[in-house]
mmCIF file of C-alpha atoms in Angstrom:
data_model
loop_
_atom_site.group_PDB
_atom_site.id
_atom_site.type_symbol
_atom_site.label_atom_id
_atom_site.label_comp_id
_atom_site.label_asym_id
_atom_site.label_seq_id
_atom_site.Cartn_x
_atom_site.Cartn_y
_atom_site.Cartn_z
ATOM 1 C CA UNK A 1 127.245 94.148 106.002
ATOM 2 C CA UNK A 2 123.677 96.109 106.162
ATOM 3 C CA UNK A 3 121.494 93.716 104.197
ATOM 4 C CA UNK A 4 120.227 96.657 101.706
ATOM 5 C CA UNK A 5 116.512 95.500 101.298
ATOM 6 C CA UNK A 6 116.179 95.495 104.997
ATOM 7 C CA UNK A 7 117.675 98.684 104.603
ATOM 8 C CA UNK A 8 114.992 100.367 101.932
ATOM 9 C CA UNK A 9 112.102 99.291 103.481
ATOM 10 C CA UNK A 10 112.941 99.988 107.211
ATOM 11 C CA UNK A 11 113.593 103.654 105.572
ATOM 12 C CA UNK A 12 110.875 103.857 103.394
ATOM 13 C CA UNK A 13 108.386 103.219 106.762
ATOM 14 C CA UNK A 14 110.318 105.223 109.180
ATOM 15 C CA UNK A 15 112.020 108.205 110.468
ATOM 16 C CA UNK A 16 109.828 110.954 109.109
ATOM 17 C CA UNK A 17 110.079 112.190 112.059
ATOM 18 C CA UNK A 18 112.344 111.359 113.530
ATOM 19 C CA UNK A 19 112.050 107.786 114.580
ATOM 20 C CA UNK A 20 108.407 107.356 114.299
ATOM 21 C CA UNK A 21 106.813 103.901 114.515
ATOM 22 C CA UNK A 22 107.922 101.512 111.931
ATOM 23 C CA UNK A 23 104.097 100.350 111.992
ATOM 24 C CA UNK A 24 103.238 97.193 109.969
ATOM 25 C CA UNK A 25 100.275 99.213 109.200
ATOM 26 C CA UNK A 26 102.072 101.561 106.519
ATOM 27 C CA UNK A 27 100.151 101.779 103.440
ATOM 28 C CA UNK A 28 97.504 99.792 104.890
ATOM 29 C CA UNK A 29 95.330 101.982 106.301
ATOM 30 C CA UNK A 30 95.702 102.025 109.530
ATOM 31 C CA UNK A 31 94.235 104.674 110.945
ATOM 32 C CA UNK A 32 90.908 103.472 110.223
ATOM 33 C CA UNK A 33 91.720 100.182 112.033
ATOM 34 C CA UNK A 34 93.293 100.673 115.078
ATOM 35 C CA UNK A 35 92.674 99.991 118.649
ATOM 36 C CA UNK A 36 92.218 103.705 119.601
ATOM 37 C CA UNK A 37 93.885 105.749 122.491
ATOM 38 C CA UNK A 38 92.373 108.642 123.635
ATOM 39 C CA UNK A 39 92.698 112.084 122.471
ATOM 40 C CA UNK A 40 91.592 115.182 122.935
ATOM 41 C CA UNK A 41 92.207 119.251 124.585
ATOM 42 C CA UNK A 42 90.015 118.761 126.928
ATOM 43 C CA UNK A 43 91.196 119.239 130.498
ATOM 44 C CA UNK A 44 94.564 120.113 128.687
ATOM 45 C CA UNK A 45 95.317 115.829 128.305
ATOM 46 C CA UNK A 46 98.585 115.788 126.332
ATOM 47 C CA UNK A 47 98.908 114.261 122.836
ATOM 48 C CA UNK A 48 101.408 111.344 122.503
ATOM 49 C CA UNK A 49 103.226 110.311 119.027
ATOM 50 C CA UNK A 50 103.144 107.438 120.014
ATOM 51 C CA UNK A 51 99.335 105.846 120.438
ATOM 52 C CA UNK A 52 97.303 104.669 117.939
ATOM 53 C CA UNK A 53 94.555 107.135 117.049
ATOM 54 C CA UNK A 54 92.001 107.361 114.455
ATOM 55 C CA UNK A 55 91.308 109.977 111.630
ATOM 56 C CA UNK A 56 88.731 111.443 113.598
ATOM 57 C CA UNK A 57 89.960 111.598 116.916
ATOM 58 C CA UNK A 58 93.278 113.728 114.724
ATOM 59 C CA UNK A 59 91.243 115.810 113.478
ATOM 60 C CA UNK A 60 89.115 116.893 116.430
ATOM 61 C CA UNK A 61 92.925 116.792 118.249
ATOM 62 C CA UNK A 62 93.852 119.890 115.588
ATOM 63 C CA UNK A 63 90.817 121.506 115.587
ATOM 64 C CA UNK A 64 90.792 121.874 119.713
ATOM 65 C CA UNK A 65 94.345 122.593 120.151
ATOM 66 C CA UNK A 66 93.909 125.099 117.731
ATOM 67 C CA UNK A 67 91.309 126.656 119.237
ATOM 68 C CA UNK A 68 93.676 126.815 122.766
ATOM 69 C CA UNK A 69 96.486 127.679 120.714
ATOM 70 C CA UNK A 70 94.753 131.010 118.849
ATOM 71 C CA UNK A 71 93.420 131.759 122.167
ATOM 72 C CA UNK A 72 96.839 131.415 124.340
ATOM 73 C CA UNK A 73 100.123 131.523 121.898
ATOM 74 C CA UNK A 74 102.435 131.855 124.272
ATOM 75 C CA UNK A 75 101.506 129.012 126.278
ATOM 76 C CA UNK A 76 104.133 126.103 125.877
ATOM 77 C CA UNK A 77 101.942 123.091 126.975
ATOM 78 C CA UNK A 78 99.515 124.290 124.198
ATOM 79 C CA UNK A 79 102.106 124.898 121.650
ATOM 80 C CA UNK A 80 103.413 121.755 122.607
ATOM 81 C CA UNK A 81 100.372 119.524 122.145
ATOM 82 C CA UNK A 82 98.983 121.388 118.899
ATOM 83 C CA UNK A 83 102.235 121.132 117.032
ATOM 84 C CA UNK A 84 101.991 117.581 118.092
ATOM 85 C CA UNK A 85 98.383 116.684 116.261
ATOM 86 C CA UNK A 86 99.354 118.679 113.377
ATOM 87 C CA UNK A 87 102.449 115.993 112.409
ATOM 88 C CA UNK A 88 99.986 113.581 113.363
ATOM 89 C CA UNK A 89 97.971 114.621 111.192
ATOM 90 C CA UNK A 90 101.091 114.894 108.481
ATOM 91 C CA UNK A 91 100.979 118.818 108.930
ATOM 92 C CA UNK A 92 104.425 118.842 109.401
ATOM 93 C CA UNK A 93 105.414 122.383 108.040
ATOM 94 C CA UNK A 94 102.869 124.218 110.057
ATOM 95 C CA UNK A 95 103.283 122.093 112.883
ATOM 96 C CA UNK A 96 107.558 123.642 112.428
ATOM 97 C CA UNK A 97 105.875 127.073 112.664
ATOM 98 C CA UNK A 98 104.164 126.638 115.817
ATOM 99 C CA UNK A 99 107.455 124.917 117.023
ATOM 100 C CA UNK A 100 109.197 127.538 115.899
ATOM 101 C CA UNK A 101 107.805 130.756 117.219
ATOM 102 C CA UNK A 102 107.724 128.494 120.865
ATOM 103 C CA UNK A 103 111.672 128.417 120.770
ATOM 104 C CA UNK A 104 111.704 132.023 120.491
ATOM 105 C CA UNK A 105 109.494 132.196 123.335
ATOM 106 C CA UNK A 106 110.484 129.952 125.164
ATOM 107 C CA UNK A 107 114.393 129.983 124.061
ATOM 108 C CA UNK A 108 115.681 127.239 126.982
ATOM 109 C CA UNK A 109 113.095 124.886 127.448
ATOM 110 C CA UNK A 110 114.795 121.619 125.821
ATOM 111 C CA UNK A 111 111.464 120.044 125.505
ATOM 112 C CA UNK A 112 110.084 122.274 122.910
ATOM 113 C CA UNK A 113 113.878 122.535 121.618
ATOM 114 C CA UNK A 114 112.867 118.443 121.037
ATOM 115 C CA UNK A 115 110.299 118.802 119.336
ATOM 116 C CA UNK A 116 111.429 121.310 117.005
ATOM 117 C CA UNK A 117 113.911 118.969 116.539
ATOM 118 C CA UNK A 118 112.304 115.950 115.899
ATOM 119 C CA UNK A 119 109.810 118.301 113.687
ATOM 120 C CA UNK A 120 112.768 119.832 111.395
ATOM 121 C CA UNK A 121 114.133 116.124 111.087
ATOM 122 C CA UNK A 122 110.318 115.341 109.757
ATOM 123 C CA UNK A 123 110.648 117.846 107.117
ATOM 124 C CA UNK A 124 113.650 117.194 106.374
ATOM 125 C CA UNK A 125 115.898 119.344 107.231
ATOM 126 C CA UNK A 126 118.806 117.583 109.228
ATOM 127 C CA UNK A 127 121.770 119.641 109.478
ATOM 128 C CA UNK A 128 119.112 122.410 111.272
ATOM 129 C CA UNK A 129 117.364 119.535 113.396
ATOM 130 C CA UNK A 130 120.889 118.515 114.748
ATOM 131 C CA UNK A 131 122.198 122.749 114.783
ATOM 132 C CA UNK A 132 118.544 122.915 117.275
ATOM 133 C CA UNK A 133 118.817 119.694 119.672
ATOM 134 C CA UNK A 134 122.350 120.239 120.149
ATOM 135 C CA UNK A 135 122.261 124.109 120.639
ATOM 136 C CA UNK A 136 119.844 123.018 123.489
ATOM 137 C CA UNK A 137 122.117 120.254 125.222
ATOM 138 C CA UNK A 138 124.599 121.481 127.554
ATOM 139 C CA UNK A 139 127.309 118.488 128.931
ATOM 140 C CA UNK A 140 127.201 119.645 132.350
ATOM 141 C CA UNK A 141 123.147 119.039 132.481
ATOM 142 C CA UNK A 142 122.500 116.303 129.842
ATOM 143 C CA UNK A 143 118.843 115.549 128.911
ATOM 144 C CA UNK A 144 117.732 112.639 127.753
ATOM 145 C CA UNK A 145 114.914 113.281 125.639
ATOM 146 C CA UNK A 146 117.941 115.776 123.292
ATOM 147 C CA UNK A 147 119.773 112.717 123.443
ATOM 148 C CA UNK A 148 117.624 110.388 122.215
ATOM 149 C CA UNK A 149 115.813 113.312 119.449
ATOM 150 C CA UNK A 150 120.004 113.714 118.651
ATOM 151 C CA UNK A 151 120.440 109.817 118.343
ATOM 152 C CA UNK A 152 117.287 109.456 115.836
ATOM 153 C CA UNK A 153 118.478 112.447 113.479
ATOM 154 C CA UNK A 154 121.908 110.600 113.564
ATOM 155 C CA UNK A 155 119.897 107.402 112.539
ATOM 156 C CA UNK A 156 118.154 109.085 109.488
ATOM 157 C CA UNK A 157 121.362 110.052 107.791
ATOM 158 C CA UNK A 158 123.236 107.089 107.695
ATOM 159 C CA UNK A 159 125.115 107.630 111.498
ATOM 160 C CA UNK A 160 124.041 104.467 113.603
ATOM 161 C CA UNK A 161 126.996 104.185 115.517
ATOM 162 C CA UNK A 162 126.777 107.634 116.517
ATOM 163 C CA UNK A 163 123.049 107.808 117.049
ATOM 164 C CA UNK A 164 123.553 104.433 119.244
ATOM 165 C CA UNK A 165 126.568 106.318 121.040
ATOM 166 C CA UNK A 166 123.936 108.872 122.102
ATOM 167 C CA UNK A 167 120.545 106.612 123.022
ATOM 168 C CA UNK A 168 123.554 104.566 125.355
ATOM 169 C CA UNK A 169 124.082 107.855 127.194
ATOM 170 C CA UNK A 170 120.498 108.469 126.764
ATOM 171 C CA UNK A 171 120.236 105.222 129.192
ATOM 172 C CA UNK A 172 122.810 105.764 131.429
ATOM 173 C CA UNK A 173 120.484 108.965 132.773
ATOM 174 C CA UNK A 174 116.925 106.477 132.393
ATOM 175 C CA UNK A 175 117.778 102.797 132.163
ATOM 176 C CA UNK A 176 114.750 101.537 130.671
ATOM 177 C CA UNK A 177 113.672 103.816 129.395
ATOM 178 C CA UNK A 178 111.242 102.392 126.928
ATOM 179 C CA UNK A 179 110.997 104.790 123.394
ATOM 180 C CA UNK A 180 114.779 105.153 124.432
ATOM 181 C CA UNK A 181 115.173 100.879 123.957
ATOM 182 C CA UNK A 182 112.400 101.979 120.603
ATOM 183 C CA UNK A 183 114.749 104.161 118.610
ATOM 184 C CA UNK A 184 117.859 101.728 119.791
ATOM 185 C CA UNK A 185 115.940 98.818 118.565
ATOM 186 C CA UNK A 186 115.042 99.985 115.223
ATOM 187 C CA UNK A 187 118.685 101.729 114.453
ATOM 188 C CA UNK A 188 119.748 97.809 114.056
ATOM 189 C CA UNK A 189 116.876 97.540 112.339
ATOM 190 C CA UNK A 190 118.324 99.769 109.846
ATOM 191 C CA UNK A 191 120.807 98.130 109.656
ATOM 192 C CA UNK A 192 120.236 94.619 109.285
ATOM 193 C CA UNK A 193 120.849 93.925 112.613
ATOM 194 C CA UNK A 194 117.452 92.089 113.206
ATOM 195 C CA UNK A 195 118.172 89.666 115.778
ATOM 196 C CA UNK A 196 119.873 92.923 117.705
ATOM 197 C CA UNK A 197 116.160 94.803 117.114
ATOM 198 C CA UNK A 198 114.148 92.353 118.257
ATOM 199 C CA UNK A 199 116.455 91.801 121.931
ATOM 200 C CA UNK A 200 116.458 94.885 121.860
ATOM 201 C CA UNK A 201 112.956 96.014 121.728
ATOM 202 C CA UNK A 202 111.957 92.987 123.466
ATOM 203 C CA UNK A 203 113.262 94.916 126.197
ATOM 204 C CA UNK A 204 111.714 98.176 125.094
ATOM 205 C CA UNK A 205 107.812 96.465 125.552
ATOM 206 C CA UNK A 206 108.743 94.984 128.018
ATOM 207 C CA UNK A 207 108.837 97.582 130.379
ATOM 208 C CA UNK A 208 105.697 99.154 131.724
ATOM 209 C CA UNK A 209 105.783 102.249 129.473
ATOM 210 C CA UNK A 210 106.009 100.889 126.746
ATOM 211 C CA UNK A 211 103.158 101.912 123.860
ATOM 212 C CA UNK A 212 101.161 100.543 121.509
ATOM 213 C CA UNK A 213 104.660 101.706 118.806
ATOM 214 C CA UNK A 214 107.144 99.880 120.453
ATOM 215 C CA UNK A 215 105.104 96.687 120.273
ATOM 216 C CA UNK A 216 104.081 97.224 116.798
ATOM 217 C CA UNK A 217 108.009 97.953 115.881
ATOM 218 C CA UNK A 218 108.479 94.710 117.296
ATOM 219 C CA UNK A 219 105.763 92.853 115.477
ATOM 220 C CA UNK A 220 107.525 94.004 112.468
ATOM 221 C CA UNK A 221 110.422 92.941 113.618
ATOM 222 C CA UNK A 222 109.428 89.508 113.987
ATOM 223 C CA UNK A 223 107.914 89.729 110.555
ATOM 224 C CA UNK A 224 110.795 90.611 109.006
ATOM 225 C CA UNK A 225 112.704 87.062 110.390
ATOM 226 C CA UNK A 226 110.122 85.171 109.090
ATOM 227 C CA UNK A 227 108.370 84.582 112.812
ATOM 228 C CA UNK A 228 105.019 85.391 111.338
ATOM 229 C CA UNK A 229 102.924 83.600 113.990
ATOM 230 C CA UNK A 230 104.642 86.091 117.126
ATOM 231 C CA UNK A 231 104.515 88.826 114.897
ATOM 232 C CA UNK A 232 100.904 88.271 114.350
ATOM 233 C CA UNK A 233 100.103 88.005 118.114
ATOM 234 C CA UNK A 234 101.802 91.149 119.186
ATOM 235 C CA UNK A 235 100.246 93.070 116.172
ATOM 236 C CA UNK A 236 96.479 91.586 117.734
ATOM 237 C CA UNK A 237 97.464 93.380 120.816
ATOM 238 C CA UNK A 238 97.195 96.641 118.783
ATOM 239 C CA UNK A 239 95.823 96.263 115.611
ATOM 240 C CA UNK A 240 92.038 95.213 114.923
ATOM 241 C CA UNK A 241 92.220 91.561 113.528
ATOM 242 C CA UNK A 242 91.637 92.470 110.101
ATOM 243 C CA UNK A 243 94.362 94.411 110.035
ATOM 244 C CA UNK A 244 97.004 92.734 111.981
ATOM 245 C CA UNK A 245 96.418 89.934 108.982
ATOM 246 C CA UNK A 246 96.459 92.055 106.286
ATOM 247 C CA UNK A 247 99.486 93.565 107.618
ATOM 248 C CA UNK A 248 101.647 89.901 108.287
ATOM 249 C CA UNK A 249 100.593 89.534 104.572
ATOM 250 C CA UNK A 250 101.998 92.478 103.235
ATOM 251 C CA UNK A 251 104.719 91.569 105.125
ATOM 252 C CA UNK A 252 104.824 88.053 103.740
ATOM 253 C CA UNK A 253 104.868 88.840 100.147
ATOM 254 C CA UNK A 254 107.248 91.616 101.221
ATOM 255 C CA UNK A 255 109.936 89.043 102.766
ATOM 256 C CA UNK A 256 108.673 86.751 99.704
ATOM 257 C CA UNK A 257 109.914 88.927 96.669
ATOM 258 C CA UNK A 258 113.392 90.161 99.039
ATOM 259 C CA UNK A 259 114.630 86.287 98.679
ATOM 260 C CA UNK A 260 113.472 85.631 94.918
ATOM 261 C CA UNK A 261 115.749 88.702 94.606
ATOM 262 C CA UNK A 262 118.603 86.928 96.765
ATOM 263 C CA UNK A 263 118.374 84.207 94.521
ATOM 264 C CA UNK A 264 118.049 85.807 91.384
ATOM 265 C CA UNK A 265 122.002 87.352 92.625
ATOM 266 C CA UNK A 266 123.527 84.128 93.970
ATOM 267 C CA UNK A 267 122.466 81.746 90.182
ATOM 268 C CA UNK A 268 123.837 85.166 88.703
ATOM 269 C CA UNK A 269 126.529 84.969 90.889
ATOM 270 C CA UNK A 270 127.278 81.428 90.207
ATOM 271 C CA UNK A 271 127.098 81.348 86.203
ATOM 272 C CA UNK A 272 129.656 84.371 87.006
ATOM 273 C CA UNK A 273 132.118 82.400 89.149
ATOM 274 C CA UNK A 274 131.997 79.524 86.382
ATOM 275 C CA UNK A 275 132.472 82.231 83.263
#
């Protein structure tokens, strides 16, 4: 049976944009203290949803890609990057609007469909998100990005076993793809199977293309198991020292509260058995 404390905690932190990272810094003002990646529109640089950006970098990206979008609204790369910047800035409704327009213009573009589906899921429109993803997917030409995106949405609505089947299909196409393994690992975390979550996230973090979100998610799962020293070592590679320490302290407190609650429930159960 899933550990409901862990599932509730994980759900509160993750899955707001189709399994964006469960990051340790949620609620702890991470934007100002994460180790920064570069972001911008100069030379058409793409925005990565898995990198860590400061609030100022995100603001600049929204402005720069917004200007490009105003000049070339039908350019699919511009639309994708502008929508990504908007999502990073929590402007979900606007990101959905941009991608909806891009879908009309690029009806058979699977990358646009995947981005649109994720944005809809971030807005809580899960049925519509699944419809968009599935309509873009064909059995004779499976697309691993669409399979992974569908799995992420299924995880959000509690269909974890079905989600894992989608991740498994995606990994047949791209074995050891870190973004798919990341979602796969988080799926186990959401049902309280932290041992399996750690195993899969370690595999993801070991891949050459693994990004910051994978390592932060691994740090979280380690912390949820009480492996604080290793969790802090992993987190220190992604966050400033003060932020990493604050995150571990936050996890310690959360686990302490969970254990206290479990002790109370155990005592209540003993009393009932005696009566």
